[in-house]
Short mmCIF file of N, CA and C in Angstrom, two decimals:
data_model
loop_
_atom_site.label_atom_id
_atom_site.label_comp_id
_atom_site.label_asym_id
_atom_site.label_seq_id
_atom_site.Cartn_x
_atom_site.Cartn_y
_atom_site.Cartn_z
N UNK V 255 0.85 -1.18 -0.01
CA UNK V 255 -0.06 0.03 0.06
C UNK V 255 0.85 1.21 0.01
N UNK V 256 0.56 2.18 -0.80
CA UNK V 256 1.34 3.48 -0.90
C UNK V 256 0.75 4.49 0.06
N UNK V 257 1.52 5.47 0.38
CA UNK V 257 1.01 6.44 1.27
C UNK V 257 -0.10 7.24 0.68
N UNK V 258 -0.94 7.85 1.53
CA UNK V 258 -2.18 8.51 1.05
C UNK V 258 -1.97 10.10 1.47
N UNK V 259 -2.49 10.85 0.66
CA UNK V 259 -2.47 12.30 0.98
C UNK V 259 -3.31 12.64 2.06
N UNK V 260 -2.89 13.25 3.13
CA UNK V 260 -3.78 13.60 4.22
C UNK V 260 -4.14 15.17 4.24
N UNK V 261 -3.37 15.92 3.53
CA UNK V 261 -3.67 17.30 3.42
C UNK V 261 -3.03 17.84 2.18
N UNK V 262 -3.65 18.94 1.62
CA UNK V 262 -3.15 19.58 0.48
C UNK V 262 -3.32 21.08 0.62
N UNK V 263 -2.31 21.81 0.24
CA UNK V 263 -2.31 23.27 0.43
C UNK V 263 -1.87 23.98 -0.90
N UNK V 264 -2.72 24.81 -1.55
CA UNK V 264 -2.42 25.48 -2.77
C UNK V 264 -2.41 26.99 -2.57
N UNK V 265 -1.44 27.65 -3.08
CA UNK V 265 -1.41 29.10 -2.91
C UNK V 265 -1.29 29.70 -4.28
N UNK V 266 -1.79 30.92 -4.44
CA UNK V 266 -1.61 31.64 -5.69
C UNK V 266 -1.21 33.03 -5.43
N UNK V 267 -0.61 33.70 -6.31
CA UNK V 267 -0.17 35.06 -6.11
C UNK V 267 -0.62 35.90 -7.27
N UNK V 268 -1.30 37.02 -6.98
CA UNK V 268 -1.76 37.92 -8.03
C UNK V 268 -0.63 38.93 -8.29
N UNK V 269 -0.03 38.80 -9.49
CA UNK V 269 1.15 39.67 -9.85
C UNK V 269 0.80 40.86 -10.67
N UNK V 270 -0.58 40.99 -10.96
CA UNK V 270 -1.03 42.13 -11.76
C UNK V 270 -0.66 43.51 -11.15
N UNK V 271 -0.84 43.59 -9.82
CA UNK V 271 -0.49 44.87 -9.19
C UNK V 271 1.01 45.08 -9.22
N UNK V 272 1.84 44.06 -9.07
CA UNK V 272 3.32 44.20 -9.13
C UNK V 272 3.66 44.67 -10.50
N UNK V 273 3.13 44.07 -11.59
CA UNK V 273 3.40 44.43 -12.94
C UNK V 273 3.00 45.89 -13.21
N UNK V 274 1.86 46.28 -12.71
CA UNK V 274 1.31 47.61 -12.84
C UNK V 274 2.29 48.67 -12.19
N UNK V 275 2.68 48.32 -11.00
CA UNK V 275 3.67 49.16 -10.26
C UNK V 275 5.05 49.28 -11.02
N UNK V 276 5.43 48.15 -11.53
CA UNK V 276 6.72 48.17 -12.37
C UNK V 276 6.52 49.00 -13.51
N UNK V 277 5.40 48.94 -14.26
CA UNK V 277 5.23 49.71 -15.49
C UNK V 277 5.17 51.21 -15.14
N UNK V 278 4.54 51.55 -14.04
CA UNK V 278 4.50 52.97 -13.59
C UNK V 278 5.93 53.43 -13.20
N UNK V 279 6.68 52.63 -12.53
CA UNK V 279 8.00 53.00 -12.11
C UNK V 279 8.84 53.19 -13.35
N UNK V 280 8.73 52.30 -14.29
CA UNK V 280 9.48 52.52 -15.65
C UNK V 280 9.12 53.76 -16.29
N UNK V 281 7.82 54.09 -16.37
CA UNK V 281 7.29 55.35 -16.99
C UNK V 281 8.00 56.51 -16.34
N UNK V 282 7.89 56.61 -15.02
CA UNK V 282 8.49 57.71 -14.21
C UNK V 282 9.95 57.76 -14.44
N UNK V 283 10.72 56.67 -14.40
CA UNK V 283 12.16 56.71 -14.68
C UNK V 283 12.48 57.25 -16.08
N UNK V 284 11.68 56.87 -17.01
CA UNK V 284 11.90 57.38 -18.42
C UNK V 284 11.65 58.85 -18.42
N UNK V 285 10.67 59.40 -17.73
CA UNK V 285 10.49 60.81 -17.65
C UNK V 285 11.65 61.51 -16.98
N UNK V 286 12.18 60.89 -15.97
CA UNK V 286 13.33 61.48 -15.29
C UNK V 286 14.52 61.48 -16.29
N UNK V 287 14.70 60.44 -16.98
CA UNK V 287 15.78 60.32 -17.95
C UNK V 287 15.63 61.45 -19.04
N UNK V 288 14.41 61.58 -19.53
CA UNK V 288 14.19 62.65 -20.46
C UNK V 288 14.50 64.11 -19.94
N UNK V 289 14.20 64.36 -18.61
CA UNK V 289 14.52 65.55 -18.02
C UNK V 289 16.07 65.75 -18.03
N UNK V 290 16.74 64.67 -17.57
CA UNK V 290 18.18 64.75 -17.51
C UNK V 290 18.83 65.01 -18.80
N UNK V 291 18.21 64.39 -19.86
CA UNK V 291 18.77 64.54 -21.21
C UNK V 291 18.61 66.10 -21.66
N UNK V 292 17.43 66.60 -21.33
CA UNK V 292 17.20 68.02 -21.64
C UNK V 292 18.13 68.90 -20.85
N UNK V 293 18.45 68.56 -19.61
CA UNK V 293 19.35 69.29 -18.78
C UNK V 293 20.78 69.28 -19.33
N UNK V 294 21.12 68.16 -19.88
CA UNK V 294 22.48 67.98 -20.44
C UNK V 294 22.59 69.00 -21.72
N UNK V 295 21.57 69.31 -22.37
CA UNK V 295 21.58 70.15 -23.52
C UNK V 295 21.70 71.63 -23.10
N UNK V 296 21.61 71.89 -21.86
CA UNK V 296 21.73 73.31 -21.36
C UNK V 296 23.12 73.76 -21.59
N UNK V 297 23.25 74.98 -22.13
CA UNK V 297 24.56 75.56 -22.34
C UNK V 297 25.08 76.13 -21.02
N UNK V 298 26.43 76.16 -20.98
CA UNK V 298 27.06 76.73 -19.81
C UNK V 298 27.27 75.85 -18.56
N UNK V 299 26.98 74.53 -18.75
CA UNK V 299 27.14 73.69 -17.65
C UNK V 299 28.67 73.49 -17.34
N UNK V 300 28.98 73.39 -16.13
CA UNK V 300 30.38 73.18 -15.69
C UNK V 300 30.65 71.60 -15.70
N UNK V 301 31.86 71.31 -15.74
CA UNK V 301 32.26 69.84 -15.90
C UNK V 301 31.71 69.05 -14.76
N UNK V 302 31.74 69.55 -13.52
CA UNK V 302 31.19 68.88 -12.42
C UNK V 302 29.76 68.65 -12.51
N UNK V 303 29.03 69.58 -13.07
CA UNK V 303 27.56 69.47 -13.25
C UNK V 303 27.29 68.33 -14.30
N UNK V 304 28.02 68.36 -15.36
CA UNK V 304 27.86 67.37 -16.43
C UNK V 304 28.16 65.99 -15.89
N UNK V 305 29.22 65.81 -15.04
CA UNK V 305 29.49 64.54 -14.40
C UNK V 305 28.41 64.06 -13.47
N UNK V 306 27.81 65.01 -12.74
CA UNK V 306 26.66 64.63 -11.81
C UNK V 306 25.51 64.20 -12.63
N UNK V 307 25.18 64.88 -13.76
CA UNK V 307 24.00 64.54 -14.55
C UNK V 307 24.27 63.12 -15.18
N UNK V 308 25.45 62.93 -15.70
CA UNK V 308 25.77 61.59 -16.34
C UNK V 308 25.68 60.47 -15.29
N UNK V 309 26.14 60.71 -14.10
CA UNK V 309 26.09 59.73 -13.03
C UNK V 309 24.62 59.40 -12.71
N UNK V 310 23.80 60.43 -12.68
CA UNK V 310 22.37 60.19 -12.41
C UNK V 310 21.74 59.45 -13.51
N UNK V 311 22.02 59.83 -14.79
CA UNK V 311 21.49 59.15 -15.95
C UNK V 311 21.90 57.66 -15.94
N UNK V 312 23.10 57.32 -15.57
CA UNK V 312 23.52 55.99 -15.49
C UNK V 312 22.72 55.27 -14.46
N UNK V 313 22.54 55.83 -13.32
CA UNK V 313 21.75 55.16 -12.21
C UNK V 313 20.29 54.94 -12.73
N UNK V 314 19.67 55.83 -13.37
CA UNK V 314 18.29 55.79 -13.78
C UNK V 314 18.26 54.64 -14.90
N UNK V 315 19.15 54.68 -15.72
CA UNK V 315 19.19 53.65 -16.87
C UNK V 315 19.26 52.25 -16.22
N UNK V 316 20.10 52.11 -15.16
CA UNK V 316 20.27 50.90 -14.47
C UNK V 316 18.98 50.39 -13.83
N UNK V 317 18.19 51.31 -13.23
CA UNK V 317 16.98 51.00 -12.66
C UNK V 317 15.94 50.50 -13.68
N UNK V 318 15.97 51.20 -14.75
CA UNK V 318 14.99 50.88 -15.87
C UNK V 318 15.38 49.42 -16.32
N UNK V 319 16.67 49.11 -16.59
CA UNK V 319 17.09 47.85 -17.09
C UNK V 319 16.70 46.76 -16.08
N UNK V 320 16.92 47.02 -14.83
CA UNK V 320 16.57 46.08 -13.81
C UNK V 320 15.09 45.76 -13.74
N UNK V 321 14.22 46.81 -13.84
CA UNK V 321 12.85 46.60 -13.83
C UNK V 321 12.25 45.86 -15.04
N UNK V 322 12.84 46.23 -16.20
CA UNK V 322 12.46 45.61 -17.38
C UNK V 322 12.96 44.09 -17.42
N UNK V 323 14.07 43.84 -16.82
CA UNK V 323 14.50 42.49 -16.71
C UNK V 323 13.60 41.62 -15.80
N UNK V 324 13.17 42.21 -14.73
CA UNK V 324 12.34 41.58 -13.73
C UNK V 324 10.98 41.23 -14.51
N UNK V 325 10.49 42.08 -15.39
CA UNK V 325 9.32 41.86 -16.06
C UNK V 325 9.42 40.62 -17.02
N UNK V 326 10.55 40.52 -17.61
CA UNK V 326 10.78 39.42 -18.51
C UNK V 326 10.73 38.02 -17.96
N UNK V 327 11.01 37.92 -16.61
CA UNK V 327 11.11 36.61 -15.99
C UNK V 327 10.10 36.43 -14.89
#
């Protein structure tokens, strides 16, 4: 005689809210990236300001890439 199942537990997770939140975050990050790009086009920026903007653009791009990667898997 084989063992018999005495209990069973099934769980589900609704990921629609998480995907909506990620989509919203990506949209906001893209808006930030657009603003930073516009700021880079401003004449008269000092080297330090350019480096700060580039650093922030890199950070924002990284966040976008991470969120988009999370959505793929």
